[in-house]
Short mmCIF file of C-alpha atoms and ligand atoms in Angstrom, two decimals:
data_model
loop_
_atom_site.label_atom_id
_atom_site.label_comp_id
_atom_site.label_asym_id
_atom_site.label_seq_id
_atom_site.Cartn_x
_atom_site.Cartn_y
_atom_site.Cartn_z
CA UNK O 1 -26.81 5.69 13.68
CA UNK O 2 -30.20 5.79 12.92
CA UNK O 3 -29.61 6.19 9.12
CA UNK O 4 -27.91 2.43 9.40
CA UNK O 5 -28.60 1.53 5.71
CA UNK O 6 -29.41 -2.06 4.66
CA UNK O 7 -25.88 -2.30 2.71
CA UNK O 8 -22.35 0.06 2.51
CA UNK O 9 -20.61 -0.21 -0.31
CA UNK O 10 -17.05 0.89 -0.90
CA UNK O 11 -14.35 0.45 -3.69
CA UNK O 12 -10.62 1.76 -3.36
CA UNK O 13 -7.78 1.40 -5.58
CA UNK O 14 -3.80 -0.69 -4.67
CA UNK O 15 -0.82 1.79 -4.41
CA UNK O 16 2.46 1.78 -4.36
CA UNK O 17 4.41 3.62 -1.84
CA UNK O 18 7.23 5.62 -4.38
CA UNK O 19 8.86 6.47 -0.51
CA UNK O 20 7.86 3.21 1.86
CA UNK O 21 6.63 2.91 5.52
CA UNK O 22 8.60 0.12 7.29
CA UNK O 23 8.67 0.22 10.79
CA UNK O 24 5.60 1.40 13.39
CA UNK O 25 5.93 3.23 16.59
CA UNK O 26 2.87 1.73 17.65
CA UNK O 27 1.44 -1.50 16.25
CA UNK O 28 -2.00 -1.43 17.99
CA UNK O 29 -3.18 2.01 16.30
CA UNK O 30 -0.24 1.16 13.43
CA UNK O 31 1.39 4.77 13.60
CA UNK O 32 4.65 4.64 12.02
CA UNK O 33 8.21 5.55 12.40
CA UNK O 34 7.79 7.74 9.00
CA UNK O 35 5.57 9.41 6.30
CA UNK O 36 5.01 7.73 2.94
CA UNK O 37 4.31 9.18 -0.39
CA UNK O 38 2.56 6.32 -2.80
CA UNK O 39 0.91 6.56 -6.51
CA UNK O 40 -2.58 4.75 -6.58
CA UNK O 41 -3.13 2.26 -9.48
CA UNK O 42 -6.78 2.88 -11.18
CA UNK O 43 -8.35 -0.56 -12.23
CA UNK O 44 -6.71 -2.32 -10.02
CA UNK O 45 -8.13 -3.30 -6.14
CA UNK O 46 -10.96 -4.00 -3.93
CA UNK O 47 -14.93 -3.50 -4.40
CA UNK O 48 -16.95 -4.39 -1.15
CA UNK O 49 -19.90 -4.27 0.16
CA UNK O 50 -20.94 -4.61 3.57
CA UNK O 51 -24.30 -6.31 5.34
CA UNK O 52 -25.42 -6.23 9.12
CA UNK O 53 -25.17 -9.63 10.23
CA UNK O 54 -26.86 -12.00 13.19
CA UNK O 55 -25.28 -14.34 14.89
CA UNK O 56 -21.18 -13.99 13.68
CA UNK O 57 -19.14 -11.84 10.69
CA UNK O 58 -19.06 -13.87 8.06
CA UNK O 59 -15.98 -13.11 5.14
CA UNK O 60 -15.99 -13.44 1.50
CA UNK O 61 -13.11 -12.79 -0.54
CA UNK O 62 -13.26 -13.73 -4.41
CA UNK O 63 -16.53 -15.47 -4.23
CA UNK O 64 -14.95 -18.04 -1.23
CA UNK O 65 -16.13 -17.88 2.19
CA UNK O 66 -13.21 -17.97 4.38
CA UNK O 67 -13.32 -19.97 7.54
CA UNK O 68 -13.77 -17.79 10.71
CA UNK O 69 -10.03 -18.90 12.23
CA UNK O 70 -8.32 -17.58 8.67
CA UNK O 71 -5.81 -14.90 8.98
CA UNK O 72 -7.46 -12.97 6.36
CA UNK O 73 -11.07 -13.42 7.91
CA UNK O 74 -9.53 -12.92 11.82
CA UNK O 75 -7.78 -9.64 11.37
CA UNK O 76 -10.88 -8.27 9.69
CA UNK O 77 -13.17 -9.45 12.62
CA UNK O 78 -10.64 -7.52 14.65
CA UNK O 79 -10.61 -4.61 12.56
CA UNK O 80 -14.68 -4.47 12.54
CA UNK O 81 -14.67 -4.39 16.66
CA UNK O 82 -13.99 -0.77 16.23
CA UNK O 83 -17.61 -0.53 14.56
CA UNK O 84 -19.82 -2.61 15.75
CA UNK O 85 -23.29 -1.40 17.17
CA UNK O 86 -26.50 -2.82 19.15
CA UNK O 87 -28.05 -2.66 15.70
CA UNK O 88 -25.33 -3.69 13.72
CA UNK O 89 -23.14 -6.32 15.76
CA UNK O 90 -21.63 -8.72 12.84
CA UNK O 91 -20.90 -7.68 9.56
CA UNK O 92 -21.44 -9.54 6.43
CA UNK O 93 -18.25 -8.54 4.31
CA UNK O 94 -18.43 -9.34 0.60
CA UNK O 95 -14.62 -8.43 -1.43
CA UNK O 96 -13.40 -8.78 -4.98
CA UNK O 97 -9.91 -8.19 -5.29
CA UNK O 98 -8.61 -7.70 -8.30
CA UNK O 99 -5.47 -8.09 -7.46
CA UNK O 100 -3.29 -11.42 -6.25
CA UNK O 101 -3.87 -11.33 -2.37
CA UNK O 102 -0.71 -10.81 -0.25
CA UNK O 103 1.63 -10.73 -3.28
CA UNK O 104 2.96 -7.88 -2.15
CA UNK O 105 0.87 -6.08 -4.25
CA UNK O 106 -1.01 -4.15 -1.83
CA UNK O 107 -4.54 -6.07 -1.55
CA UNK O 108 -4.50 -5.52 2.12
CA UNK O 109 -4.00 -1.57 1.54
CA UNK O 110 -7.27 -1.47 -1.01
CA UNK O 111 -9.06 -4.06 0.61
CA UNK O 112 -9.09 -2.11 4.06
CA UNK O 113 -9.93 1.60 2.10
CA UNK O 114 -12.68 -0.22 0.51
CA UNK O 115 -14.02 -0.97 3.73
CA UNK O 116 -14.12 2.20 5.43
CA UNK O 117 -15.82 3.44 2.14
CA UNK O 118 -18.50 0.86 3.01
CA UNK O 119 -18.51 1.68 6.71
CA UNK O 120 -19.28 5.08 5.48
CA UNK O 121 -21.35 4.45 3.46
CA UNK O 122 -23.41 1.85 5.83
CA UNK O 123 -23.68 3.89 8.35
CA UNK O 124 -23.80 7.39 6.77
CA UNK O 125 -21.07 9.04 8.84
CA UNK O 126 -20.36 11.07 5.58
CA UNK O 127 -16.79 11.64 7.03
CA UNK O 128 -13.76 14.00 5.15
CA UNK O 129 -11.45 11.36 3.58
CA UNK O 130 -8.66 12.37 5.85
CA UNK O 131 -10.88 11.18 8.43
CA UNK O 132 -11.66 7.81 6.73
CA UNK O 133 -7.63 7.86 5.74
CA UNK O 134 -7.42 7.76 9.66
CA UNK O 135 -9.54 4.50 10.45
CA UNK O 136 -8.11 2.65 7.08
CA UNK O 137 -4.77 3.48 8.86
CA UNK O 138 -6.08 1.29 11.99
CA UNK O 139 -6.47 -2.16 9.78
CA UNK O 140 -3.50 -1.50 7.26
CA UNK O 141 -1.08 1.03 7.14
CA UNK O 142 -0.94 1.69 3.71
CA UNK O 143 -4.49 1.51 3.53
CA UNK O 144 -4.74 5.24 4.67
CA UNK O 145 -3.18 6.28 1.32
CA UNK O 146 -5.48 4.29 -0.76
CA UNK O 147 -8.58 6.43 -0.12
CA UNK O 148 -7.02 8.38 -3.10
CA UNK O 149 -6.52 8.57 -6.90
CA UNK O 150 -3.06 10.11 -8.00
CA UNK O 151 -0.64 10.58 -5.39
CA UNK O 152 -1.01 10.78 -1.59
CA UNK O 153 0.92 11.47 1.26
CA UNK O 154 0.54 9.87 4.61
CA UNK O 155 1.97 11.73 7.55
CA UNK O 156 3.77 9.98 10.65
CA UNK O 157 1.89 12.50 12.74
CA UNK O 158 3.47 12.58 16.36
CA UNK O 159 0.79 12.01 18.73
CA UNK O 160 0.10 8.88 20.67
CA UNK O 161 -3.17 8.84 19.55
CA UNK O 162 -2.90 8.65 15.88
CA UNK O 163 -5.14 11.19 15.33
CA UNK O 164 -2.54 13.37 13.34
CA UNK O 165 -1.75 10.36 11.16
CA UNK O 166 -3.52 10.15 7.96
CA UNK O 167 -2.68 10.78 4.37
CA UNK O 168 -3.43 13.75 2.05
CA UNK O 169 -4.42 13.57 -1.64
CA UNK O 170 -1.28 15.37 -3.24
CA UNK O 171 -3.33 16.91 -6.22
CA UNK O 172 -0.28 16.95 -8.98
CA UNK O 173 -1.72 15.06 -12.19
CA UNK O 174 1.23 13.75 -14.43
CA UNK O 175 -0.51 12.47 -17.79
CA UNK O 176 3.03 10.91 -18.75
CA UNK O 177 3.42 8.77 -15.57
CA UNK O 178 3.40 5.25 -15.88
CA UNK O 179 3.88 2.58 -13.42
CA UNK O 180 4.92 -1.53 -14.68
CA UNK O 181 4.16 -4.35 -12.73
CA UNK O 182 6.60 -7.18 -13.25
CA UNK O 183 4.90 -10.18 -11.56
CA UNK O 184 7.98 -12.60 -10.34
CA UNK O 185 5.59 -14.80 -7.89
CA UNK O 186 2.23 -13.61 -6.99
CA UNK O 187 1.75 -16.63 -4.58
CA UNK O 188 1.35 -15.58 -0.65
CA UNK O 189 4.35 -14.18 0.85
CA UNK O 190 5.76 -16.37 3.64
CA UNK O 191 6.26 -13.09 6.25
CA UNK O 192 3.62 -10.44 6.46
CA UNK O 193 4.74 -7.00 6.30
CA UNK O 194 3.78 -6.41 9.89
CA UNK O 195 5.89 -9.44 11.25
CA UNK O 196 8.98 -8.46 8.58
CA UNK O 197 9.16 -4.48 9.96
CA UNK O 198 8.55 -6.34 14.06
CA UNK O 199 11.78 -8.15 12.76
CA UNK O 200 13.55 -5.38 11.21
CA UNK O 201 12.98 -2.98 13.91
CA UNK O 202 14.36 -5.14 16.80
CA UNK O 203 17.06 -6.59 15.22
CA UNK O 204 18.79 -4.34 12.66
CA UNK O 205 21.17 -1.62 13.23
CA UNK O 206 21.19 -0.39 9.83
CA UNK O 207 17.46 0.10 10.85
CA UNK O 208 18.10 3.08 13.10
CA UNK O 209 18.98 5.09 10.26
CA UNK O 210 16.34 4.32 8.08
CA UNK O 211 13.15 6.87 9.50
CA UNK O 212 15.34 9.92 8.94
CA UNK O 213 16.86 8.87 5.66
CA UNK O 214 12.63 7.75 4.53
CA UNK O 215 11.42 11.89 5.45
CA UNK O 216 14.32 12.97 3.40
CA UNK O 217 13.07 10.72 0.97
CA UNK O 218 9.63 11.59 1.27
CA UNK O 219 10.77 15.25 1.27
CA UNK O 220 12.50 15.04 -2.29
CA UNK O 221 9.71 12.86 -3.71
CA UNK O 222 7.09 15.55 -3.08
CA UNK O 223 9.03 18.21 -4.91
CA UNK O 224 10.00 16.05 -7.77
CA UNK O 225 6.38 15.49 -8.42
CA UNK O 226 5.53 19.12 -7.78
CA UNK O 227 8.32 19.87 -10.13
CA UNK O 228 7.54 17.21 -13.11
CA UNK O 229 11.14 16.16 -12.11
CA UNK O 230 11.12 12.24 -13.04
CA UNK O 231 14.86 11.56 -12.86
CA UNK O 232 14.84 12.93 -9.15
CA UNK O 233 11.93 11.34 -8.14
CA UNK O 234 12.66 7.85 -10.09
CA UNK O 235 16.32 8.11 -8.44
CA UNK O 236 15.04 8.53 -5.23
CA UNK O 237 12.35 6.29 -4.78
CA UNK O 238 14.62 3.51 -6.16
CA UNK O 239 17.29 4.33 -3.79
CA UNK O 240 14.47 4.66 -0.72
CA UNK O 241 13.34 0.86 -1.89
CA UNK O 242 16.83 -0.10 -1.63
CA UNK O 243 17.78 1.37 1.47
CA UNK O 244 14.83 -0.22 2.94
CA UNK O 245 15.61 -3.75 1.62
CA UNK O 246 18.62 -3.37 2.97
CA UNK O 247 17.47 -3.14 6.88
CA UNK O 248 15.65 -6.49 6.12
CA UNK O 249 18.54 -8.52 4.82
CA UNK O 250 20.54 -6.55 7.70
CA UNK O 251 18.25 -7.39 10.38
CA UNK O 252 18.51 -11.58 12.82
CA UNK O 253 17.12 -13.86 11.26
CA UNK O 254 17.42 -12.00 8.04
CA UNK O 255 14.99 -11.29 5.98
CA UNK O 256 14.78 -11.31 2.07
CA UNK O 257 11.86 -10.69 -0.25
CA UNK O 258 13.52 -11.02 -3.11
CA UNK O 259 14.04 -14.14 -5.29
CA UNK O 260 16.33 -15.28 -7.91
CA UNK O 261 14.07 -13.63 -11.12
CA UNK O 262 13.92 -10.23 -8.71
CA UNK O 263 17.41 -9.66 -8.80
CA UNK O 264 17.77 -10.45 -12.41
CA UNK O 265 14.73 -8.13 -13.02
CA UNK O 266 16.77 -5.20 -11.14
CA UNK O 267 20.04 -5.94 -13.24
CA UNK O 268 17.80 -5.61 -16.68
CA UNK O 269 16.27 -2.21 -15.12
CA UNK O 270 19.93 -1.05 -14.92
CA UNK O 271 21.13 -2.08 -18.21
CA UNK O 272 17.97 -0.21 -19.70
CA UNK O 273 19.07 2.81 -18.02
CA UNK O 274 22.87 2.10 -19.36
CA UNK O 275 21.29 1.87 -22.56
CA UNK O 276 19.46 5.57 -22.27
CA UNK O 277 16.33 4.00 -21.24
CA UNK O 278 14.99 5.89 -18.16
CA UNK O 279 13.34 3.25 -15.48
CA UNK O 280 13.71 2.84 -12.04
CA UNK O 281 12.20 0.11 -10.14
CA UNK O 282 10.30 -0.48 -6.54
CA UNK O 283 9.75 -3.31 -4.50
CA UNK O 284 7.41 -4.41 -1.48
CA UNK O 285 7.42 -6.63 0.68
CA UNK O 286 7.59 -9.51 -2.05
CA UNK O 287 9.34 -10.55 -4.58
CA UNK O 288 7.59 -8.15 -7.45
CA UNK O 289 8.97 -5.40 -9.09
CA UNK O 290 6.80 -1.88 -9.95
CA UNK O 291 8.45 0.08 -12.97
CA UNK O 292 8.63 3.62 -12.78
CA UNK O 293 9.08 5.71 -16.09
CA UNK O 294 7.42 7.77 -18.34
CA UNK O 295 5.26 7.26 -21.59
CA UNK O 296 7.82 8.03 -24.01
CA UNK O 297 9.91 4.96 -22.83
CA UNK O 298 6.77 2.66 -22.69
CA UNK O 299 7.64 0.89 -25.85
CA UNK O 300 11.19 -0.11 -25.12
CA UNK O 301 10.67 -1.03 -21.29
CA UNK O 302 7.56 -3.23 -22.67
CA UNK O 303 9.80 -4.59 -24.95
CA UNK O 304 12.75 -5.85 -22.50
CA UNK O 305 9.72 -7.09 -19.81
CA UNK O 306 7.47 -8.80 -22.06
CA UNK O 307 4.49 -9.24 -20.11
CA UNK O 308 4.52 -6.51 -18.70
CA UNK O 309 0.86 -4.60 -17.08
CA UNK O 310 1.64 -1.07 -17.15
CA UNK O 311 -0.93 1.00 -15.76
CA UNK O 312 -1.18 5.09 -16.72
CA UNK O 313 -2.45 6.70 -12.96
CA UNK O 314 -3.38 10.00 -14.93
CA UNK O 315 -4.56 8.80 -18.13
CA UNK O 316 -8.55 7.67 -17.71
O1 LIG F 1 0.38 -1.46 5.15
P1 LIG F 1 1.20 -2.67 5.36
O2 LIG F 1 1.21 -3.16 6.74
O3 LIG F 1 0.85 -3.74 4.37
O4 LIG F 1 2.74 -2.28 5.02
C1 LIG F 1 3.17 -1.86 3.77
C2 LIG F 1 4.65 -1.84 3.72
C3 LIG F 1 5.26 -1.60 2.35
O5 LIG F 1 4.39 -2.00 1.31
C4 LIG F 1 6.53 -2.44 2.23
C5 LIG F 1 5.67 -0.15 2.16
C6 LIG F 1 4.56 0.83 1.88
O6 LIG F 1 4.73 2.00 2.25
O7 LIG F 1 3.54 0.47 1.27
#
């Protein structure tokens, strides 16, 4: 503590979960009902940097300050409880996203890496990443997989106290890999992902199936990306997507991410596939569709989604 520095900075990339969370077994530490396997997107994300403060935290996000009873600026006071010190007891948080903010595209999951970088960094704790995984895993749960390039996994863990819960770089580079982000609606979802798996898990009987069904998943994803496999892993991370929509719509009041353009984005993936074009799809919780497939088909999915951002995670 004594090697408090005058500013922590921190900068983490978005990913997308190729086999989802959805559901926790504890919402306080947010532990959840299953392990995740995600792909992180270089270029895109969250830079911060991070200030002792006076009198109160104060939040900027994009160059705005956000008013101290905002969602956004609220759940990162909470989050920053866990830190403060006699020395340091506000923060002065400073984030550029670049990308949309709850979209559905992850921000939260970047945003709340970046700031454990910054923590870090601020306060010199020089932690192991799976320890830093651990306390990005307290303000987002996704966020514990976004303390990595490439693919990472992010164990349930079983303990109460979370302290087996944290993901794992999963060191497999795969030049070829290619991820496209078809951008239906970026504007702010109406039902955070938190509130959608509270409703999901209560409600939905389909539900009870799903953690099992999301470590097979998980299970298969791993190997297919041990094993170069992209048909196995692109099948299965679809299908895992699917399956987890699926509890949504199933659950009272339902719930449905998708719009209109979504489904008619999913019936073009399809065709392409019909066609001989290899792409599989994933979706969050929004209305946006990621594109999985490999380099050689990057010209022909470009050319049905025109538009269409495709990142390269291996390919700096
Ligand atoms: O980390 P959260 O609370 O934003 O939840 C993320 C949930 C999904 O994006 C739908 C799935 C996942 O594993 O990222």
């Amino acid at each position: 503590r004594a090697s408090t520095k005058a500013q922590g900075v921190g900068s983490a990339p978005v990913n997308i979960a190729l086999s989802k969370y959805w559901g926790k077994r504890d919402a306080v530490l947010n532990l959840p009902q299953n392990g995740s396997v995600s792909i992180s997107l270089p270029g895109l994300g969250s830079e911060t940097q991070l200030k002792p403060a006076v009198a109160q935290d104060s939040v900027w996000l994009n160059d705005q300050q956000l008013d101290a009873s905002a969602p956004f600026a609220k759940r990162l006071s909470e989050f920053l409880n866990l830190f403060r010190t006699a020395e340091v007891p506000f923060f002065e948080v400073v984030t550029q996203n670049s990308v949309p903010t709850a979209a559905g595209l992850a921000s939260s999951a970047s945003g709340y890496a970046a700031l454990v970088l910054a923590l870090d960094d601020l306060f010199d704790w020089q932690l192991p990443m799976t320890q830093l995984s651990l306390l990005a895993r307290m303000g987002s749960g996704s966020a514990s997989r976004s303390l990595y390039p490439g693919f990472a996994i992010w164990h349930a863990g079983q303990q109460g106290d979370g302290l087996d819960s944290f993901a794992e770089a999963l060191d497999a580079p795969w030049p070829e890999f290619c991820v496209g982000l078809v951008e239906i609606d970026v504007a702010e979802k109406p039902v955070g992902s938190t509130a959608g798996m509270q409703q999901t898990t209560a409600a939905c009987a389909l539900y009870q199936a799903w953690p099992a069904q999301a470590e097979r998943d998980k299970a298969v994803i791993i190997d297919a990306i041990r094993a170069q496999d992209f048909s196995r892993l692109g099948a299965t991370a679809e299908h895992n997507a699917l399956s987890m929509h699926a509890t949504m719509i199933a659950s009272w009041p339902p719930l449905l991410y998708w719009q209109a353009e979504s489904v008619i984005a999913m019936q073009q993936v399809w065709t392409l596939r019909q066609q001989g074009v290899e792409v599989y799809f994933t979706m969050d919780a929004g209305p946006n569709l990621k594109l999985l497939f490999l380099a050689a088909q990057k010209k022909a999915v470009s050319a049905a989604f025109p538009g269409l951002k495709v990142i390269e995670p291996f390919s700096s």
